[in-house]
Short mmCIF file of C-alpha atoms in Angstrom, two decimals:
data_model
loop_
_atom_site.label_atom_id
_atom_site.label_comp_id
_atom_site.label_asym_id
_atom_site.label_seq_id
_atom_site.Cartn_x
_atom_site.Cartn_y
_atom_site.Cartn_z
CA UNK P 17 15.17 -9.30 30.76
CA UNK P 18 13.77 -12.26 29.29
CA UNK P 19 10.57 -10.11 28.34
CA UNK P 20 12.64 -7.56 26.86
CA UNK P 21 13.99 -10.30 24.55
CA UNK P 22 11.03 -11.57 23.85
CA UNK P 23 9.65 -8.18 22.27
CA UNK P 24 12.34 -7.75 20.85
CA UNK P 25 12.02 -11.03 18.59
CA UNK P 26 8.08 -10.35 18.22
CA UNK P 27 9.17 -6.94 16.96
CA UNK P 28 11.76 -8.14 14.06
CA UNK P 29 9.23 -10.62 13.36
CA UNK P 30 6.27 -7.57 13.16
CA UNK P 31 8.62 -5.77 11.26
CA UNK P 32 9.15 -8.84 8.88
CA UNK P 33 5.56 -9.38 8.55
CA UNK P 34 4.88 -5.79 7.66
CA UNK P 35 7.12 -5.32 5.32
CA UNK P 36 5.80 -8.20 3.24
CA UNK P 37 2.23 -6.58 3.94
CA UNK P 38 3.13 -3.31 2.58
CA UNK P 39 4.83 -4.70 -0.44
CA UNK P 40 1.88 -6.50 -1.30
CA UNK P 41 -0.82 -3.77 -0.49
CA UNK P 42 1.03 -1.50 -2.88
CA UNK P 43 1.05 -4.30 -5.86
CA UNK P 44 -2.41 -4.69 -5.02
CA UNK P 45 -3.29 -1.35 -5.82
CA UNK P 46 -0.89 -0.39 -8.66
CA UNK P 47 -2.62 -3.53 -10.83
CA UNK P 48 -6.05 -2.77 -9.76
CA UNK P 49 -5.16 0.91 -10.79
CA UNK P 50 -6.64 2.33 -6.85
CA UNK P 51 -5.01 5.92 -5.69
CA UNK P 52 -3.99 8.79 -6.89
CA UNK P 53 -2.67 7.57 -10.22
CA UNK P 54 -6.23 6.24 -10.69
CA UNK P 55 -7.10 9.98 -12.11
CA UNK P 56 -5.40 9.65 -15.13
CA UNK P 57 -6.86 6.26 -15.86
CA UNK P 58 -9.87 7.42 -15.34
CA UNK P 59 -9.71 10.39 -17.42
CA UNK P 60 -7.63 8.72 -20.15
CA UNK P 61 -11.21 7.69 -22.10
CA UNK P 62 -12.32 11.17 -21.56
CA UNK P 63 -9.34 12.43 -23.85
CA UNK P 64 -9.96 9.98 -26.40
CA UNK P 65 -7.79 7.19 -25.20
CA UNK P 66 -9.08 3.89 -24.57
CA UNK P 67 -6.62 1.24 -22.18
CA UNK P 68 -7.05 -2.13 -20.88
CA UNK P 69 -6.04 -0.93 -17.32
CA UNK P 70 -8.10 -2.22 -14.39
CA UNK P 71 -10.18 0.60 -12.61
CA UNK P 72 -11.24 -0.28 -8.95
CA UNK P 73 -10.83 3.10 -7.32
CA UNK P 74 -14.09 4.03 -5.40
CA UNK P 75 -12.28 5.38 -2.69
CA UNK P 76 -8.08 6.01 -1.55
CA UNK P 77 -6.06 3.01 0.11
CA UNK P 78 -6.05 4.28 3.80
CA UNK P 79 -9.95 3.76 3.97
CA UNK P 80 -9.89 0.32 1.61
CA UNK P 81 -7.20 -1.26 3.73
CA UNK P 82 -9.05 0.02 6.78
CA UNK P 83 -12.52 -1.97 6.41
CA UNK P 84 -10.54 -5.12 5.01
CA UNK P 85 -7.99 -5.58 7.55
CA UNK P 86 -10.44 -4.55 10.51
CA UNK P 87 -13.05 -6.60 9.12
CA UNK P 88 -10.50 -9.92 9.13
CA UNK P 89 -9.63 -8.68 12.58
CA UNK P 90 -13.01 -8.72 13.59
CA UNK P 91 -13.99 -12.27 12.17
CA UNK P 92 -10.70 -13.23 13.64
CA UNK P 93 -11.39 -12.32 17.27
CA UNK P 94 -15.09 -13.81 17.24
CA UNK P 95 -13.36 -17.37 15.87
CA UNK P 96 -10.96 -16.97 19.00
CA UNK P 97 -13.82 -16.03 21.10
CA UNK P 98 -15.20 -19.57 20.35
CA UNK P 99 -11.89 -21.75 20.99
CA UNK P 100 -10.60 -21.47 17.36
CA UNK P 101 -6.87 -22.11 16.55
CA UNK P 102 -5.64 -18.51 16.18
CA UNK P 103 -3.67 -19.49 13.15
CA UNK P 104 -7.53 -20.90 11.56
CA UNK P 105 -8.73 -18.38 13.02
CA UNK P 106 -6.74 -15.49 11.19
CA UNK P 107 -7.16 -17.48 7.94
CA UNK P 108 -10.80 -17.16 8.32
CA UNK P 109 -11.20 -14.00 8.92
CA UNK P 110 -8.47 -12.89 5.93
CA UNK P 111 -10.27 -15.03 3.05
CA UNK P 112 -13.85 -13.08 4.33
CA UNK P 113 -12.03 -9.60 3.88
CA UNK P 114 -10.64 -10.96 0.82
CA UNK P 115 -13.74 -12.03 -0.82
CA UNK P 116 -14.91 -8.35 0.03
CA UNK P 117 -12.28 -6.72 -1.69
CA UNK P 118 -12.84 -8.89 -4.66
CA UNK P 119 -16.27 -7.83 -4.38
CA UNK P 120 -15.56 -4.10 -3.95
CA UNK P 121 -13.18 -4.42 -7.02
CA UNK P 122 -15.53 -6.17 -9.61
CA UNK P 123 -18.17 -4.07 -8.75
CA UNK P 124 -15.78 -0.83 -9.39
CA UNK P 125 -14.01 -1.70 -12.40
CA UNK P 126 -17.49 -2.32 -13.78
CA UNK P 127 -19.31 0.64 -12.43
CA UNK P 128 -16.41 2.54 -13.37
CA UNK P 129 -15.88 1.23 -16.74
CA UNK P 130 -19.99 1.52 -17.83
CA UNK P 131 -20.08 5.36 -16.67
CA UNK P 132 -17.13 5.85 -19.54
CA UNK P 133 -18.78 3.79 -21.91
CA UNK P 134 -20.40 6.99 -24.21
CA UNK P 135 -16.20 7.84 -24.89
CA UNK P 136 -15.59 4.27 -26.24
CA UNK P 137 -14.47 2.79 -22.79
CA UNK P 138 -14.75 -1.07 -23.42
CA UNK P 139 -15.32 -3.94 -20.42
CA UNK P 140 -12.80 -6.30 -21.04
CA UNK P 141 -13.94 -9.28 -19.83
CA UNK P 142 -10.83 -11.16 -19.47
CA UNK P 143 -9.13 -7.79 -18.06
CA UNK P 144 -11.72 -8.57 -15.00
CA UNK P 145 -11.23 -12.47 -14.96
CA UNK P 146 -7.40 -12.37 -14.95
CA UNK P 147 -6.84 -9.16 -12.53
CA UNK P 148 -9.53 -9.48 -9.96
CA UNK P 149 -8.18 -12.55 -9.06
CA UNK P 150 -4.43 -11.36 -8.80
CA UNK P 151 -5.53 -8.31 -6.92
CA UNK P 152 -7.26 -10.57 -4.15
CA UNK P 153 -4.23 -12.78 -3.89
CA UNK P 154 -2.00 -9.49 -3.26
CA UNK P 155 -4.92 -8.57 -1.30
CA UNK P 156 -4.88 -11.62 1.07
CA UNK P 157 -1.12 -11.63 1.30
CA UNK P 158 -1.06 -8.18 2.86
CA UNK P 159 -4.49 -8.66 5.08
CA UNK P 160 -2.91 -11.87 6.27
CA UNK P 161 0.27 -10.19 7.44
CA UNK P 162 -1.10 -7.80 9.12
CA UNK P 163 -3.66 -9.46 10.99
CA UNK P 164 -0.72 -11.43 12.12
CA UNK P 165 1.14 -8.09 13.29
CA UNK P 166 -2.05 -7.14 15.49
CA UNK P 167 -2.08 -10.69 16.98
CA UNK P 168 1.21 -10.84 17.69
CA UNK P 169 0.75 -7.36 19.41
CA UNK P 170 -2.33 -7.96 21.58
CA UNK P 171 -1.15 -11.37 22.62
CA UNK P 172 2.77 -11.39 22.93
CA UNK P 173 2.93 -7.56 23.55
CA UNK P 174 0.11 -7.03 25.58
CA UNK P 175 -1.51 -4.00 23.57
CA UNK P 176 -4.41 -3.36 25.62
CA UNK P 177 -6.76 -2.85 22.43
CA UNK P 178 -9.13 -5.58 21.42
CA UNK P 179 -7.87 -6.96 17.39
CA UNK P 180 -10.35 -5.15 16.07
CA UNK P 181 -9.22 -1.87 16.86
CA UNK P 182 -5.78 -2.91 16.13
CA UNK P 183 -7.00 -3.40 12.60
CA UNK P 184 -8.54 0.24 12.39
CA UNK P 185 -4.98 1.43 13.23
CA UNK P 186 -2.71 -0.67 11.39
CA UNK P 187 -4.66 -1.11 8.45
CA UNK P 188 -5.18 2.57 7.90
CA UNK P 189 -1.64 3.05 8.48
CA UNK P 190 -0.41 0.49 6.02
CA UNK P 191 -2.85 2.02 3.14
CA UNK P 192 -1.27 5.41 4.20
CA UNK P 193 2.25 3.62 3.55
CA UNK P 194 1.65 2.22 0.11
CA UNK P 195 -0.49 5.66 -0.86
CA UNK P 196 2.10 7.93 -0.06
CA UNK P 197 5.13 5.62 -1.26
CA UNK P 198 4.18 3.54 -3.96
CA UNK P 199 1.99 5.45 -5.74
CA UNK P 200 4.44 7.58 -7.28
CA UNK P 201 6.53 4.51 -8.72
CA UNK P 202 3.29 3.75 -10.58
CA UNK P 203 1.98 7.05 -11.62
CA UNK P 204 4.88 8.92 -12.04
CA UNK P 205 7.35 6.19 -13.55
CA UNK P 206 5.33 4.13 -15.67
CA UNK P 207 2.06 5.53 -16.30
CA UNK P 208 3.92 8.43 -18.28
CA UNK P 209 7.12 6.87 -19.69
CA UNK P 210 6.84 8.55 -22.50
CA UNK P 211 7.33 11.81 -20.77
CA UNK P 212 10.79 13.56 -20.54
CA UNK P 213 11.99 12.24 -16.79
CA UNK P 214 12.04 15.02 -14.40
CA UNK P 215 9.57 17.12 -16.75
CA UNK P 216 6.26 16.40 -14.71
CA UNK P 217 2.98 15.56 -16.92
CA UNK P 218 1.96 18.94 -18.39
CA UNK P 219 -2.02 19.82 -18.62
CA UNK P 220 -1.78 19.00 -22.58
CA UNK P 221 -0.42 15.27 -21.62
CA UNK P 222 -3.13 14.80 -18.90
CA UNK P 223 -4.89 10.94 -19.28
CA UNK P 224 -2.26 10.21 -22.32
CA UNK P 225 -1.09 7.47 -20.06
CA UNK P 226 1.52 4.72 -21.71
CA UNK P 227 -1.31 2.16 -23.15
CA UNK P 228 1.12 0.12 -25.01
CA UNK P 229 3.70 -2.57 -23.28
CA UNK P 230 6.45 -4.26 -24.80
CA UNK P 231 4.04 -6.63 -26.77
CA UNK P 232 0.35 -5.16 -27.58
CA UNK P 233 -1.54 -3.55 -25.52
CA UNK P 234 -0.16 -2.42 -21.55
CA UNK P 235 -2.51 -4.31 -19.00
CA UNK P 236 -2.84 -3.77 -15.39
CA UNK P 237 -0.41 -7.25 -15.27
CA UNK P 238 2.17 -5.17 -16.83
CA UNK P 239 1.94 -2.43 -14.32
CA UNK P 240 2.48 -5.61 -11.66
CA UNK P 241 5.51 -6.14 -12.68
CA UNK P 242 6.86 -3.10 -12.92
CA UNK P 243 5.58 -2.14 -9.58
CA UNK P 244 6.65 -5.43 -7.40
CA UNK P 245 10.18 -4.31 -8.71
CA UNK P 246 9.98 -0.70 -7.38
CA UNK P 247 6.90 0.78 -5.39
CA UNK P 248 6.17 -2.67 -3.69
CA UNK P 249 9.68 -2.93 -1.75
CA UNK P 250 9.75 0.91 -1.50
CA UNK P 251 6.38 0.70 0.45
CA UNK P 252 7.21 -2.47 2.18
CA UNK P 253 10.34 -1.11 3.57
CA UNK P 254 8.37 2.08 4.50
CA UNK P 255 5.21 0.06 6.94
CA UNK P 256 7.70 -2.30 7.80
CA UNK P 257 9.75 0.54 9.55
CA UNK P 258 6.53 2.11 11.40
CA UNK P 259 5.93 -0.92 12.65
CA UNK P 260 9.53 -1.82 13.55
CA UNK P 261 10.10 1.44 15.37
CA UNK P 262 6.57 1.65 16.78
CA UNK P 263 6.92 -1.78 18.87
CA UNK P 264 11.28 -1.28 19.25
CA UNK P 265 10.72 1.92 21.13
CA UNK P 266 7.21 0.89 22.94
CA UNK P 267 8.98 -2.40 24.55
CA UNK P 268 12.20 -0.67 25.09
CA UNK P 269 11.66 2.45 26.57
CA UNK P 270 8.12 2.37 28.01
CA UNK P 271 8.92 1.70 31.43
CA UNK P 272 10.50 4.91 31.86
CA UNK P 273 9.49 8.32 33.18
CA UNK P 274 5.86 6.55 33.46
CA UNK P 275 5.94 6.00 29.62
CA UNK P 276 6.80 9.26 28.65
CA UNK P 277 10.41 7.61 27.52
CA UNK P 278 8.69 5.52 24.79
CA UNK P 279 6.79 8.98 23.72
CA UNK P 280 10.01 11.02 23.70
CA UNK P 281 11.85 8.54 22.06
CA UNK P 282 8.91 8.31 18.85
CA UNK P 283 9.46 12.01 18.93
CA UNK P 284 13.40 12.04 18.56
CA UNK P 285 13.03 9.38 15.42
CA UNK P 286 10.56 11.22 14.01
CA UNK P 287 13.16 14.11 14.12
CA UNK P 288 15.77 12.26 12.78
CA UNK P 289 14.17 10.99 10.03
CA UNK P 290 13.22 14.53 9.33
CA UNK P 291 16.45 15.96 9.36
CA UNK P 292 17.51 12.83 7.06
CA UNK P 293 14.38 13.17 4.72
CA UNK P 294 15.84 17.48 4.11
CA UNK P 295 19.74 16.44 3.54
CA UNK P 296 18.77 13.83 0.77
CA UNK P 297 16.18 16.62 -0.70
CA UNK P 298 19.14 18.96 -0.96
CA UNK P 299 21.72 16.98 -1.80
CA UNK P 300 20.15 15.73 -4.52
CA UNK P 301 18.85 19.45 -5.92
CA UNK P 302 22.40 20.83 -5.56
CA UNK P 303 23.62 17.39 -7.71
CA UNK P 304 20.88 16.96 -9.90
CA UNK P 305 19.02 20.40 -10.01
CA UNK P 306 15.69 21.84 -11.73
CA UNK P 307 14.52 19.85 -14.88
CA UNK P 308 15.98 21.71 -18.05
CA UNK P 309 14.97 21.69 -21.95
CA UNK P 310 18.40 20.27 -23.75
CA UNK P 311 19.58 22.75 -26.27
#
């Protein structure tokens, strides 16, 4: 009993810690422009229309998140092979995957930015001073927290993979989370404000992104806010649930029919949330219906 209550408060706390990880990985990569929004930014010189949005895309979030948080994972576990404090020890390895990223996003943004430069495509110097280092500190944020998620697993929980391979997991699943959540707050929602709502971005309006804030020109700051408000909790809620579920059912139900019980029990919420996912799709096309032209 006392074990069940014990995974039970490591798996609030998990669930805690993840959503604060996802929140962060998707403000991360809404300011540093990395996804599938990153198209239009991309293309926006192309069409004749030059931005001050960052531009670190080289490849989606699943894979970035990957190498960064199994990289910290990995520098973690060789500290605690030698003795180190596991709480130093996490620190260390999240400030090496952090100093990748910032790496991996200078490097983009530039190599990005020069292959655009024959359409006017400017490097804005202070665009790469002031976002690179706001991207790293979402960036360390969301490594941090979920190193601490795959600690918490191997050690309190027992999880018989080593951290590293923890990180491969978690970290691709928390990219997946803030991809396939976030993203649309960002593209969708404020990339093309000035698009009818409900209308989609027709071929004619494609990399005429909003380049304009509420004073001068829209930076990748701008999109920060806008994002932390919206796509960050959105995703955050989103990893923090896999993870919540992930461990709940695990410690719960694991010890019956010789672990099939924690298996059918993933596979009953996963049907629930299906069947919730289709009533809120129709309800809200019967309430809101197709987007129409006003006459």
């Amino acid at each position: 009993m006392q074990e069940i209550i014990i995974g039970i408060g490591v798996t609030a706390l998990a669930g805690a810690l993840a959503a604060v990880a996802g929140a962060a990985e998707d403000t991360e990569s809404n300011i540093g422009s990395q996804g599938d929004p990153n198209s239009q930014v991309q293309l926006a010189p192309q069409m004749g229309y030059t931005h001050r949005i960052y531009n670190k895309a080289v490849s989606g979030e699943p894979p970035a998140y990957t190498l960064w948080v199994t990289l910290a994972c990995g520098v973690a576990w060789a500290f605690l092979m030698l003795g180190v404090n596991a709480i130093l020890a996490i620190i260390f390895g999240t400030v090496l995957a952090t100093f990748v990223q910032g790496v991996y996003a200078t490097t983009a943004y530039l190599g990005r930015t020069a292959s655009l430069s024959k359409f006017g495509q400017p490097v804005f110097i202070d665009v790469v001073k002031s976002v690179t280092t706001v991207t790293m500190a979402h960036a360390f944020v969301a490594i941090f927290a979920t190193v601490t998620v795959c600690y918490l697993m191997m050690t309190v929980i027992g999880h018989p993979f080593a951290l590293p391979l923890l990180g491969i997991v978690w970290g691709l699943a928390l990219g997946a989370a803030g991809s396939a959540t976030g993203n649309p707050y960002y593209g969708k929602e404020r990339q093309y404000q000035n698009q009818k709502f409900g209308a989609g971005v027709p071929i004619s309006a494609s990399g005429n992104i909003v380049r304009y804030a509420e004073a001068g020109q829209r930076s990748s700051i701008d999109n920060g806010f806008f994002t932390a408000k919206f796509g960050g909790p959105a995703s955050g809620l989103c990893f923090g649930l896999i993870v919540f579920f992930e461990l709940w059912r695990t410690i719960i139900f694991e010890d019956y029919l010789a672990g099939w019980g924690a298996v059918i029990v993933g596979a009953l919420v996963i049907i629930i949330f299906m069947i919730i996912d289709r009533y809120v799709e129709v309800w809200a096309r019967k309430n809101y219906g197709p987007y129409t032209v006003e006459v």
